[in-house]
PDB file of C-alpha atoms in Angstrom:
ATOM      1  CA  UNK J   1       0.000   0.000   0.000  1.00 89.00           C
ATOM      2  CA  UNK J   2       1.347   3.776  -0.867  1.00 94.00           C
ATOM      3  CA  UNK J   3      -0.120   6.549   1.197  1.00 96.00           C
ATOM      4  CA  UNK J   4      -1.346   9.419  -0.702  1.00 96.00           C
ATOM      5  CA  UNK J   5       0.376  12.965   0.797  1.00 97.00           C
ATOM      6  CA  UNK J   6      -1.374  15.751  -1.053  1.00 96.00           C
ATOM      7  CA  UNK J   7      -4.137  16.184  -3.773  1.00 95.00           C
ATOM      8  CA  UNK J   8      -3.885  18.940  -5.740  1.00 94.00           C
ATOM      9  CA  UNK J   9      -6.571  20.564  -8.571  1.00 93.00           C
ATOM     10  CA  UNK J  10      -5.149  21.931 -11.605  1.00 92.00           C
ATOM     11  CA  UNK J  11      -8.376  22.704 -13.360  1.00 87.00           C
ATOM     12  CA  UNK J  12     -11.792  21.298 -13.738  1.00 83.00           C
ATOM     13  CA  UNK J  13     -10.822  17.662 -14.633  1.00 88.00           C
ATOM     14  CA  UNK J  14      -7.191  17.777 -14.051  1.00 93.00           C
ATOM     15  CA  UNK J  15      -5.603  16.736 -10.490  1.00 94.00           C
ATOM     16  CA  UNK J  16      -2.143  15.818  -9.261  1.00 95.00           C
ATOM     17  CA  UNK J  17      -1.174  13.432  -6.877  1.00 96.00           C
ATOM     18  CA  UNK J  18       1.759  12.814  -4.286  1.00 97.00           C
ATOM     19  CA  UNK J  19       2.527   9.507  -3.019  1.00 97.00           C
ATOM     20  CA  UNK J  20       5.014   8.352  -0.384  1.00 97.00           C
ATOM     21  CA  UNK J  21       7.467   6.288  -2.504  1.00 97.00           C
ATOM     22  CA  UNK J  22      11.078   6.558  -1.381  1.00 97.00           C
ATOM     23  CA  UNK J  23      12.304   3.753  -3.506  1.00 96.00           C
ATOM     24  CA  UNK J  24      10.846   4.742  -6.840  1.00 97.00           C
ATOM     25  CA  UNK J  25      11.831   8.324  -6.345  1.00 97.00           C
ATOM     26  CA  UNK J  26      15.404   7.668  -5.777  1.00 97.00           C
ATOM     27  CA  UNK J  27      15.425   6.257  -8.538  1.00 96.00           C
ATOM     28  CA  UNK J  28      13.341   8.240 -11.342  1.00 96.00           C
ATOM     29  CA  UNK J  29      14.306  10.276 -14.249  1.00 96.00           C
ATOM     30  CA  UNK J  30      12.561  12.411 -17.119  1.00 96.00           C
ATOM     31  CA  UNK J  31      10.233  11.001 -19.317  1.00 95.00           C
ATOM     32  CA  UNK J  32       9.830   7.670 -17.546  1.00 96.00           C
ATOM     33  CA  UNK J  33       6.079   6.551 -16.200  1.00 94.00           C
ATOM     34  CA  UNK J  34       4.728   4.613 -13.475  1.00 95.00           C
ATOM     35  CA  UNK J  35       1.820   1.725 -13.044  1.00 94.00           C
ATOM     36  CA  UNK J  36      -0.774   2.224 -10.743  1.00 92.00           C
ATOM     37  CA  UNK J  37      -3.654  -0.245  -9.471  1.00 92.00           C
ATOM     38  CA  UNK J  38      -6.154   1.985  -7.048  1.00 90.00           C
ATOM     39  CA  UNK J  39      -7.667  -0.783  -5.750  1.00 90.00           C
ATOM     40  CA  UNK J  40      -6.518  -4.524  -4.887  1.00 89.00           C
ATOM     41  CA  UNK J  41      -9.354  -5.690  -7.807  1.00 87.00           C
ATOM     42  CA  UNK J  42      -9.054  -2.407 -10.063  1.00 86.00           C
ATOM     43  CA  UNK J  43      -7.056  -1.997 -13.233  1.00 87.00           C
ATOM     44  CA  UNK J  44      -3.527  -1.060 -13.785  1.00 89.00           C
ATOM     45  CA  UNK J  45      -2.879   2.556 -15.397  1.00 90.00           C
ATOM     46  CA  UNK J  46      -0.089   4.144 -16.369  1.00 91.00           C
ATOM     47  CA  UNK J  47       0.924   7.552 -16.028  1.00 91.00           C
ATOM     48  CA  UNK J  48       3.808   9.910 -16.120  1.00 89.00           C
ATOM     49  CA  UNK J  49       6.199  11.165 -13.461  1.00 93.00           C
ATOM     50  CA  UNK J  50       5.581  14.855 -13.097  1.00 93.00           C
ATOM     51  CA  UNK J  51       7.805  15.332  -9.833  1.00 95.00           C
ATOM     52  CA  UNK J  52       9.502  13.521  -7.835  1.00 97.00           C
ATOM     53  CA  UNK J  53      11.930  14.175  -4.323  1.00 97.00           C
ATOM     54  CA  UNK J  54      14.676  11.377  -3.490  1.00 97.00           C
ATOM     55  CA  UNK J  55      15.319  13.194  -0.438  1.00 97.00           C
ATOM     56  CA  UNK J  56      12.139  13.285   0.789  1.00 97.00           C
ATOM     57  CA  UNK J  57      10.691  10.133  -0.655  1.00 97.00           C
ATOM     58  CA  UNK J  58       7.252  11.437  -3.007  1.00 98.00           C
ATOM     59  CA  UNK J  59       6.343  11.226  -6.307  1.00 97.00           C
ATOM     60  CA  UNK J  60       3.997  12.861  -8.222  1.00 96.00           C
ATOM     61  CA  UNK J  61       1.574  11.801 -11.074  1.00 95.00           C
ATOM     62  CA  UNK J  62      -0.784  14.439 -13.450  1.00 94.00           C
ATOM     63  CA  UNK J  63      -3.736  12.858 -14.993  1.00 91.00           C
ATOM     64  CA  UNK J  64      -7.096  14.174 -16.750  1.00 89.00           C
ATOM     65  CA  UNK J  65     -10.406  12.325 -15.304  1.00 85.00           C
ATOM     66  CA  UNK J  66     -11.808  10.796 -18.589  1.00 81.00           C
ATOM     67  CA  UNK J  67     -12.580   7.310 -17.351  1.00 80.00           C
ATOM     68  CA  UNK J  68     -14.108   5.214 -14.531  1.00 82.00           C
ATOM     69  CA  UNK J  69     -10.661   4.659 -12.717  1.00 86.00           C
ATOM     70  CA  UNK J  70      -9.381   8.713 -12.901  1.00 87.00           C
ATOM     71  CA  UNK J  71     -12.644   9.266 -11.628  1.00 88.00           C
ATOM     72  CA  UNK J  72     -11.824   6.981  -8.526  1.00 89.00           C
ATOM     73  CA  UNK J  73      -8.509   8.298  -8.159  1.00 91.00           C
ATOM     74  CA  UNK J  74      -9.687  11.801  -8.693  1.00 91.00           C
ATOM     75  CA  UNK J  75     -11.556  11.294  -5.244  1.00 91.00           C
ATOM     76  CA  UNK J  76      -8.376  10.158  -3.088  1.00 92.00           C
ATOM     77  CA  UNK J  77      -7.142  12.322  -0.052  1.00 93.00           C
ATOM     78  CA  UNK J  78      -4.395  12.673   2.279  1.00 94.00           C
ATOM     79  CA  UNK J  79      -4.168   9.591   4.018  1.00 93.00           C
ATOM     80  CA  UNK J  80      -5.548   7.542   1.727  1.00 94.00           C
ATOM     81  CA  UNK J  81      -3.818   4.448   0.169  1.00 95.00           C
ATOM     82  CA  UNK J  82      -3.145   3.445  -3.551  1.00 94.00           C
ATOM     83  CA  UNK J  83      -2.667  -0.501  -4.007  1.00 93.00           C
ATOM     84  CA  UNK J  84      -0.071  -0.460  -6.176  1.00 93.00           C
ATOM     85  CA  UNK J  85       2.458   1.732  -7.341  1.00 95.00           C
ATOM     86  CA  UNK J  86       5.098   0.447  -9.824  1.00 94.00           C
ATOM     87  CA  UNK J  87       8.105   2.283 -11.437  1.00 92.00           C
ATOM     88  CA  UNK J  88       9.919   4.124 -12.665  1.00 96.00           C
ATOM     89  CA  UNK J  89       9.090   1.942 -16.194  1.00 95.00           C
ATOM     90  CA  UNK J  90      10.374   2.973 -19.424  1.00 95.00           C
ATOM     91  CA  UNK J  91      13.509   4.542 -20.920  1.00 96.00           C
ATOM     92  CA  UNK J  92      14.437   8.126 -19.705  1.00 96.00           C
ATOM     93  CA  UNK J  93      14.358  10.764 -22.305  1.00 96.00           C
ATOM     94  CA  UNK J  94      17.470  11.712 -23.691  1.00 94.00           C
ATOM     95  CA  UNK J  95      19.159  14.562 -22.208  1.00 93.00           C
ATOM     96  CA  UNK J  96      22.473  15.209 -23.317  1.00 85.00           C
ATOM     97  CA  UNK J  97      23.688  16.325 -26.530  1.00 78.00           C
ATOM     98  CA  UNK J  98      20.830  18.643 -26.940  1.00 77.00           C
ATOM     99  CA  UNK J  99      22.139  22.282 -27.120  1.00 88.00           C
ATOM    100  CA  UNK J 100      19.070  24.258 -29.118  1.00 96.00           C
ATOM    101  CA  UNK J 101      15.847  22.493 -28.341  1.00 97.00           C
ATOM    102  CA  UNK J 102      12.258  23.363 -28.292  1.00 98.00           C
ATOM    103  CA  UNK J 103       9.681  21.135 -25.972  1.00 98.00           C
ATOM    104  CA  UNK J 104       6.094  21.486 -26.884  1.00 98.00           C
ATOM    105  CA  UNK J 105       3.355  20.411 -24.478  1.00 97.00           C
ATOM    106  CA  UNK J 106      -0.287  19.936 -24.978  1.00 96.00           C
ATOM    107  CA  UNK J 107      -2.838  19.535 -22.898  1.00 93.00           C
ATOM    108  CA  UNK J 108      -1.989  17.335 -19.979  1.00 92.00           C
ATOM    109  CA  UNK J 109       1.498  16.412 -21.421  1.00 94.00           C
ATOM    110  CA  UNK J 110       2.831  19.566 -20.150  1.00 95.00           C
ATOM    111  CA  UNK J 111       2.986  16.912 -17.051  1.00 94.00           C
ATOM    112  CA  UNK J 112       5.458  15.211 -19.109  1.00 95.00           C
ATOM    113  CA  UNK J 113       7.285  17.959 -21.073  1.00 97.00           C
ATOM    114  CA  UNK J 114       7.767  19.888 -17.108  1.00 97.00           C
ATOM    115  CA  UNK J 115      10.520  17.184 -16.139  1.00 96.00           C
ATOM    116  CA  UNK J 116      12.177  16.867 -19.531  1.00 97.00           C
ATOM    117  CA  UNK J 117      12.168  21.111 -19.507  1.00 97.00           C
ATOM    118  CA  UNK J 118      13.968  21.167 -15.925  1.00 97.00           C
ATOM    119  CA  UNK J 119      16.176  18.466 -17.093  1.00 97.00           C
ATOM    120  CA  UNK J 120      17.320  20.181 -20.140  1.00 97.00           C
ATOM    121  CA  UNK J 121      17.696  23.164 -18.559  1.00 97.00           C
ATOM    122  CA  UNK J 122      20.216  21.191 -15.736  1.00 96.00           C
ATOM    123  CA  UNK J 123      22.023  19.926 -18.673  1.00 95.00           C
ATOM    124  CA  UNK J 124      22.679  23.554 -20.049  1.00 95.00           C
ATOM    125  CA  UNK J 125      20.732  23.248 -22.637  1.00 96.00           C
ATOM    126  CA  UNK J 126      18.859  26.679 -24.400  1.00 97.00           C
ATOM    127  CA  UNK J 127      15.455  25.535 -23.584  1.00 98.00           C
ATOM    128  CA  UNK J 128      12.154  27.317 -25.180  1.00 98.00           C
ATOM    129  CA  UNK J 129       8.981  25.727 -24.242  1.00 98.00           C
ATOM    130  CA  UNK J 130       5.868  25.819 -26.172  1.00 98.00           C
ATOM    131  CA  UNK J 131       2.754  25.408 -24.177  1.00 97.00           C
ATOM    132  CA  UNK J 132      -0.683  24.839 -25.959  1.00 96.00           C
ATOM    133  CA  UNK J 133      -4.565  23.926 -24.487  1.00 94.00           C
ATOM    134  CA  UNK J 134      -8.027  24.818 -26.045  1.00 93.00           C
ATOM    135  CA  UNK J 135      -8.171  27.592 -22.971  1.00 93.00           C
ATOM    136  CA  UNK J 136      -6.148  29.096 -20.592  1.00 92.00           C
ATOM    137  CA  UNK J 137      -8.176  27.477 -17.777  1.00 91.00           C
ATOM    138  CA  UNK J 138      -6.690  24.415 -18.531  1.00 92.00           C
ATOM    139  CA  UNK J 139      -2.990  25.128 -18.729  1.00 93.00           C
ATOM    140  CA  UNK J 140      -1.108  23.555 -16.130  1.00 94.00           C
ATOM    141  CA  UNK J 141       1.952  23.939 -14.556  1.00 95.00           C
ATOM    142  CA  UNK J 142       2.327  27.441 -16.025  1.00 94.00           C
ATOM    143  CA  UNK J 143       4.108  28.734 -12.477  1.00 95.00           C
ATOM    144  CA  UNK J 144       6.409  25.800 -12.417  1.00 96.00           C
ATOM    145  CA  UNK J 145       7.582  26.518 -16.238  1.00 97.00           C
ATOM    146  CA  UNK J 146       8.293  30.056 -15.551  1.00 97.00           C
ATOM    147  CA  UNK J 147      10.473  28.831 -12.699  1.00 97.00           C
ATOM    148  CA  UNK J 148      12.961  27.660 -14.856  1.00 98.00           C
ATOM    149  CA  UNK J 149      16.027  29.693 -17.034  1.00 97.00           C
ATOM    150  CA  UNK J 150      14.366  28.949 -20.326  1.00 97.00           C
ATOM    151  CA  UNK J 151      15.174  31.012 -23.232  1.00 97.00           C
ATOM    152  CA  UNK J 152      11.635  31.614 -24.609  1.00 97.00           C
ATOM    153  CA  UNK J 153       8.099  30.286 -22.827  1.00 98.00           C
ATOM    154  CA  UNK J 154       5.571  30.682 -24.965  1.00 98.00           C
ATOM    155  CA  UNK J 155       1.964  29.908 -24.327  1.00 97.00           C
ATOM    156  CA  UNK J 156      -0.640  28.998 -27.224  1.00 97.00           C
ATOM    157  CA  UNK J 157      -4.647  28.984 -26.549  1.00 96.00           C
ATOM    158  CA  UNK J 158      -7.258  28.024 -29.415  1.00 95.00           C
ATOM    159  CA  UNK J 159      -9.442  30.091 -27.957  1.00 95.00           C
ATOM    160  CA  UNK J 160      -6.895  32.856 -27.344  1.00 95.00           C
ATOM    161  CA  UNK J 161      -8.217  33.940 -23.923  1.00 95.00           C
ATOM    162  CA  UNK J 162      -4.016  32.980 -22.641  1.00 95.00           C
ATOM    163  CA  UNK J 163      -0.827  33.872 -24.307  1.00 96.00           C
ATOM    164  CA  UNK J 164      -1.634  33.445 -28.090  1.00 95.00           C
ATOM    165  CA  UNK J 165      -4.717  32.431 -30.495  1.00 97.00           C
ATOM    166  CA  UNK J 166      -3.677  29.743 -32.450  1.00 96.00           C
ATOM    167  CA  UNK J 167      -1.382  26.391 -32.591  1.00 97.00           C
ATOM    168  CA  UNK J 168       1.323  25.189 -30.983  1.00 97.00           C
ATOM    169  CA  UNK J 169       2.884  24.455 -33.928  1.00 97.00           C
ATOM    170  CA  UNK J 170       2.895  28.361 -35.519  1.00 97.00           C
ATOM    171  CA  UNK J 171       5.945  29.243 -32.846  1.00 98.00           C
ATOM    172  CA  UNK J 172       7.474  26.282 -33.229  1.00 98.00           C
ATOM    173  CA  UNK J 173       7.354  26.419 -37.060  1.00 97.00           C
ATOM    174  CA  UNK J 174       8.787  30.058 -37.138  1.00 97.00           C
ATOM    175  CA  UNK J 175      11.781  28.561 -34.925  1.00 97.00           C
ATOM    176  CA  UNK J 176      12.656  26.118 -37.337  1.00 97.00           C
ATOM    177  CA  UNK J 177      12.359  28.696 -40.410  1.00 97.00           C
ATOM    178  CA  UNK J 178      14.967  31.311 -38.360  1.00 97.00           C
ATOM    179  CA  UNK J 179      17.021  28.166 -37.396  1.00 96.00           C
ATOM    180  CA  UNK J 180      16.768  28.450 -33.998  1.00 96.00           C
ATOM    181  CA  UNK J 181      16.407  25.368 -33.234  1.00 96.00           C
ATOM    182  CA  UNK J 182      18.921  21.750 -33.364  1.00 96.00           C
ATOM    183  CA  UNK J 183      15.787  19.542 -31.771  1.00 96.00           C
ATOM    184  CA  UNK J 184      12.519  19.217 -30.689  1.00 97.00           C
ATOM    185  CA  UNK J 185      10.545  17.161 -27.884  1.00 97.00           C
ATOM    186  CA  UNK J 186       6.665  16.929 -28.175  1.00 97.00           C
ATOM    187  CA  UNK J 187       4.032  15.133 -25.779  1.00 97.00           C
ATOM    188  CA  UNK J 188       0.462  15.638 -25.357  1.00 95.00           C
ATOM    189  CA  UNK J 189      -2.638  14.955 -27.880  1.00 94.00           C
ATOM    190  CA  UNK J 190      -1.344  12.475 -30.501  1.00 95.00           C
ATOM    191  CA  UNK J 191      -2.624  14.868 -33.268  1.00 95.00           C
ATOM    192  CA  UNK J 192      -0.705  17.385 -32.055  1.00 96.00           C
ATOM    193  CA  UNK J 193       2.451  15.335 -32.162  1.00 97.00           C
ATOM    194  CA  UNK J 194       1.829  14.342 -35.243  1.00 96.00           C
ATOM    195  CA  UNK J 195       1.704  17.840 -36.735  1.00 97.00           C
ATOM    196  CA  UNK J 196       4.722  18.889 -34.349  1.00 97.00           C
ATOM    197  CA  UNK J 197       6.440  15.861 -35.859  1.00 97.00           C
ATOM    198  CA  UNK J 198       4.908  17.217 -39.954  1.00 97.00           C
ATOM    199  CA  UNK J 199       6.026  20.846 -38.981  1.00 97.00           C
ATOM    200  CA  UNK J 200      10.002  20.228 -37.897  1.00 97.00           C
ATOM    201  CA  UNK J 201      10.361  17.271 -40.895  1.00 97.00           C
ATOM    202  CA  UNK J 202      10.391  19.985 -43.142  1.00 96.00           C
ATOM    203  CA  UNK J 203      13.436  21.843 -41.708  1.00 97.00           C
ATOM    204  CA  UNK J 204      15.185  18.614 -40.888  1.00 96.00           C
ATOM    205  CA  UNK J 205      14.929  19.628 -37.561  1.00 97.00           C
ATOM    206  CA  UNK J 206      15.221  15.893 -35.271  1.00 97.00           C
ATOM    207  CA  UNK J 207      12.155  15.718 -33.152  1.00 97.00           C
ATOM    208  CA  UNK J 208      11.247  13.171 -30.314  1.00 97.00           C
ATOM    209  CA  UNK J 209       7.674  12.024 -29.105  1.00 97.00           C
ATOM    210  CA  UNK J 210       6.515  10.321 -25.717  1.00 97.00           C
ATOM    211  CA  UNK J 211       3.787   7.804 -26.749  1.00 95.00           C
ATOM    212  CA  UNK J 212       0.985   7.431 -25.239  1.00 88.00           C
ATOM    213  CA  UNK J 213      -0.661   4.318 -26.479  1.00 88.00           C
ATOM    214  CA  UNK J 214      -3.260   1.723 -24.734  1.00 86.00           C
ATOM    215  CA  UNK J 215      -0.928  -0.233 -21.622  1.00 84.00           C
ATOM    216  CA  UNK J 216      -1.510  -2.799 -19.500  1.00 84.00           C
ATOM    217  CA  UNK J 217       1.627  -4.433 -18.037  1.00 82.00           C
ATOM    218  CA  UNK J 218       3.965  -2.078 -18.732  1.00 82.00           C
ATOM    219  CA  UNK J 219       6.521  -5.266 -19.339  1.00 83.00           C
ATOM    220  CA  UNK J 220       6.462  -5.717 -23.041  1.00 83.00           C
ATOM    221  CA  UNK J 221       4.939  -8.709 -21.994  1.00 84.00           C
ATOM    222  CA  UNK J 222       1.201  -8.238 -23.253  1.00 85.00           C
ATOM    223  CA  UNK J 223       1.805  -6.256 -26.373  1.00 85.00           C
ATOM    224  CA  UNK J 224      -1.231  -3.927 -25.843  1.00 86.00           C
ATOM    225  CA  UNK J 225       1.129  -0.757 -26.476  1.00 89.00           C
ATOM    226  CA  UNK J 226       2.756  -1.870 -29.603  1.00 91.00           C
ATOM    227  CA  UNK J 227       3.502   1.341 -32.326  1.00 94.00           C
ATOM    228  CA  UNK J 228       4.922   1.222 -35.560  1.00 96.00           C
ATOM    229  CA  UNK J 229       8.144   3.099 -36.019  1.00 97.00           C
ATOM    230  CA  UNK J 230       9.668   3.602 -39.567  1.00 97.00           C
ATOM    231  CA  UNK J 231       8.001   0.262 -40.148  1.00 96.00           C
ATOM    232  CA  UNK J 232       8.842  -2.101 -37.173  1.00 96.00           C
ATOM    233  CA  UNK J 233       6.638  -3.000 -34.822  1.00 96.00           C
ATOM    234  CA  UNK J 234       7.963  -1.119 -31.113  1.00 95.00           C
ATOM    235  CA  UNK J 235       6.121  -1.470 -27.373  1.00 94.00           C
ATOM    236  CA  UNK J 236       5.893   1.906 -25.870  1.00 91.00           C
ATOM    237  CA  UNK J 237       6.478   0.195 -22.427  1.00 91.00           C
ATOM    238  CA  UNK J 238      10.056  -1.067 -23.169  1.00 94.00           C
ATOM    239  CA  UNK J 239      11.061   0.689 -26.375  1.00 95.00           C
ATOM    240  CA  UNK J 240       9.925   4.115 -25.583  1.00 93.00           C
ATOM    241  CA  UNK J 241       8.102   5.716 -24.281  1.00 95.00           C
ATOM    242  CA  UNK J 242      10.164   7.906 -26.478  1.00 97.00           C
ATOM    243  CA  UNK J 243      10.673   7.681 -30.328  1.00 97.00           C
ATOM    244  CA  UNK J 244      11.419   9.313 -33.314  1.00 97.00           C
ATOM    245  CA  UNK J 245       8.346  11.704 -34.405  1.00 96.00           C
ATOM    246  CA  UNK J 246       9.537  10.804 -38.136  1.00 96.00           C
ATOM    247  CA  UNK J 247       8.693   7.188 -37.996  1.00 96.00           C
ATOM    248  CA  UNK J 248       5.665   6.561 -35.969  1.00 97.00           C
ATOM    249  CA  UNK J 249       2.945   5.566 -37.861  1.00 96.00           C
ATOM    250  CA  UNK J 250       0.917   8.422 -36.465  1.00 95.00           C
ATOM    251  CA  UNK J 251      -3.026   7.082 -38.059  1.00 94.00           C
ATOM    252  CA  UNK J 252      -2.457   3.594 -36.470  1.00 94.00           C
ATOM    253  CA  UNK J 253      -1.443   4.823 -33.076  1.00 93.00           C
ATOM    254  CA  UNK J 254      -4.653   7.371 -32.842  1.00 92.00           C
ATOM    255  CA  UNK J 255      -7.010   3.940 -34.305  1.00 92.00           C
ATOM    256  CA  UNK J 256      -5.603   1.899 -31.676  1.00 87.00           C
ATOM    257  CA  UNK J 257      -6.482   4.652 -28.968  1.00 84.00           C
ATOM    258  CA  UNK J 258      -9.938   4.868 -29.566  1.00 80.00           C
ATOM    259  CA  UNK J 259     -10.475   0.998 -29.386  1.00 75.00           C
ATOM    260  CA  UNK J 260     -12.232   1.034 -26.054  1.00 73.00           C
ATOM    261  CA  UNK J 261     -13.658   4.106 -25.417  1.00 73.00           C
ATOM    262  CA  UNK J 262     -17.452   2.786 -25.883  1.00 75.00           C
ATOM    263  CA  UNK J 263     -16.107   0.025 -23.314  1.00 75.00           C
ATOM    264  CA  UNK J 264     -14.513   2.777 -21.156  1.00 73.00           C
ATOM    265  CA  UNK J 265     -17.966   5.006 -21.081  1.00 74.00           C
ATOM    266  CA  UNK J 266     -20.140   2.489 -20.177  1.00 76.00           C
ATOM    267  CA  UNK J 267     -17.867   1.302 -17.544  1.00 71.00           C
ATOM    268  CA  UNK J 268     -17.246   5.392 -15.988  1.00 69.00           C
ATOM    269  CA  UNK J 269     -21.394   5.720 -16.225  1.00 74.00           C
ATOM    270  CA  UNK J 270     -22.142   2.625 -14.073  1.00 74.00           C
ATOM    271  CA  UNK J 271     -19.127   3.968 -11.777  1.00 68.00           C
ATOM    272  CA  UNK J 272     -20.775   7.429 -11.078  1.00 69.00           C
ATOM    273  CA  UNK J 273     -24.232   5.813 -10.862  1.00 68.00           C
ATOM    274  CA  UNK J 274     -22.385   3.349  -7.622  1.00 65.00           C
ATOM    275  CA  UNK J 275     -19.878   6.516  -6.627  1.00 58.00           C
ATOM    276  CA  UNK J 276     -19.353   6.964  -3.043  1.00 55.00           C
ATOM    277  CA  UNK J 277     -16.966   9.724  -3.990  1.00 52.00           C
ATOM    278  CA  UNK J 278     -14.204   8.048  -1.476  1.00 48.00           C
ATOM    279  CA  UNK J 279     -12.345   4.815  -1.666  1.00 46.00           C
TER     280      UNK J 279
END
């Protein structure tokens, strides 16, 4: 059992969590994910380290409520216990040998891109971060970005009601046309990725992704996350989660998401018609 220490709301549907974990977090780097099982009967999950403290022994996780078992864990407290916890799983991201690099975050993968950033930045790399959500109510992690010694944070709304209207990729491609620019990171929406990945292939500009596809053991045992990369089949779990942007077969990844989500709304529906709101 891992006690929960803190429970924190980042915007309507987004929450992050801190667990006591001393012997995962001593050992945890960028871009690497962890396993969780809520319950002794419920489902395994992964998600991606956001924090972490070796010295103090937490971890923390970011994750968007879209599904019967976010909704559970949405509804932990201090105190509270998670069944499982397993990690770090994964290959860190790469870290050296990037001097110029912009890291893009959509959505709820700025949870991802936020360790990657700090990391970079640690490395001495020249770090511009491109943040992007439909609305500035759901950007996260904005104070935690600014924090750092980037050279450029720039924030992109659809809606324009934070930083600017448009896409994330409009910055990013005017980075690549000045040649500002030696790589690229991406994580969040795989659409987004996709055109991240469409936008830096035309300046040659090397660009890495952090996958996201379905998981269950997190092994490479099951084969649930397997992604084609420049034609070979790859498990997000042990191969990645990072890979080239240029390969991935980008139309197959987003089919493969969507496989269960009539399975995954019935099963959140009969949850919040049973919900006691508390484990």
């Amino acid at each position: 059992m891992f006690n929960v220490l803190a429970k924190r709301q980042l915007s309507e549907a987004v929450f992050e969590i801190t667990v006591e974990a001393p012997e995962i977090a001593r050992k945890v780097q960028a871009g690497q994910f962890l396993i969780i099982r809520a319950t002794e009967d419920g489902e395994r999950v992964p998600f991606t380290f956001s924090d972490w403290s070796a010295e103090e022994g937490w971890i923390k996780f970011i994750f968007m409520k879209v599904g019967k078992t976010s909704h559970l864990i949405s509804h932990l407290e201090r105190n509270d216990v998670i069944a499982d916890v397993a990690g770090p799983l994964g290959n860190p991201t790469e870290i050296e040998d990037k001097s110029r690099i912009a890291v893009i975050g959509g959505g709820v993968g700025c949870a991802v891109a936020y360790p990657v950033a700090r990391a970079l930045c640690d490395a001495g790399a020249e770090v511009t971060v491109i943040m992007g959500a439909r609305k500035g109510e759901l950007l996260i992690l904005k104070e935690e970005f600014e924090a750092l010694p980037l050279k450029d944070f720039i924030i992109m709304t659809d809606d324009g009601s934070a930083g600017e209207k448009g896409l994330v990729t409009a910055p990013l491609g005017e980075l690549c046309k000045n040649g500002e620019l030696d790589n690229a990171f991406a994580v969040g929406p795989a659409i987004m990725m996709k055109f991240c990945a469409a936008t830096t292939g035309e300046y040659g500009v090397p660009t890495a992704v952090s996958l996201n596809p379905i998981m269950v053991d997190g092994t490479g045992m099951c084969g649930a996350c397997r992604v084609t990369v420049f034609g070979e089949t790859k498990f997000g779990c042990v191969d990645g989660p990072d890979f080239d942007a240029a390969g991935v077969n980008w139309n197959e990844l987003m089919t493969r998401q969507r496989l269960y989500q009539e399975e995954e709304r019935v099963a959140d529906a009969e949850y919040a018609g049973s919900c006691s709101c508390h484990i």
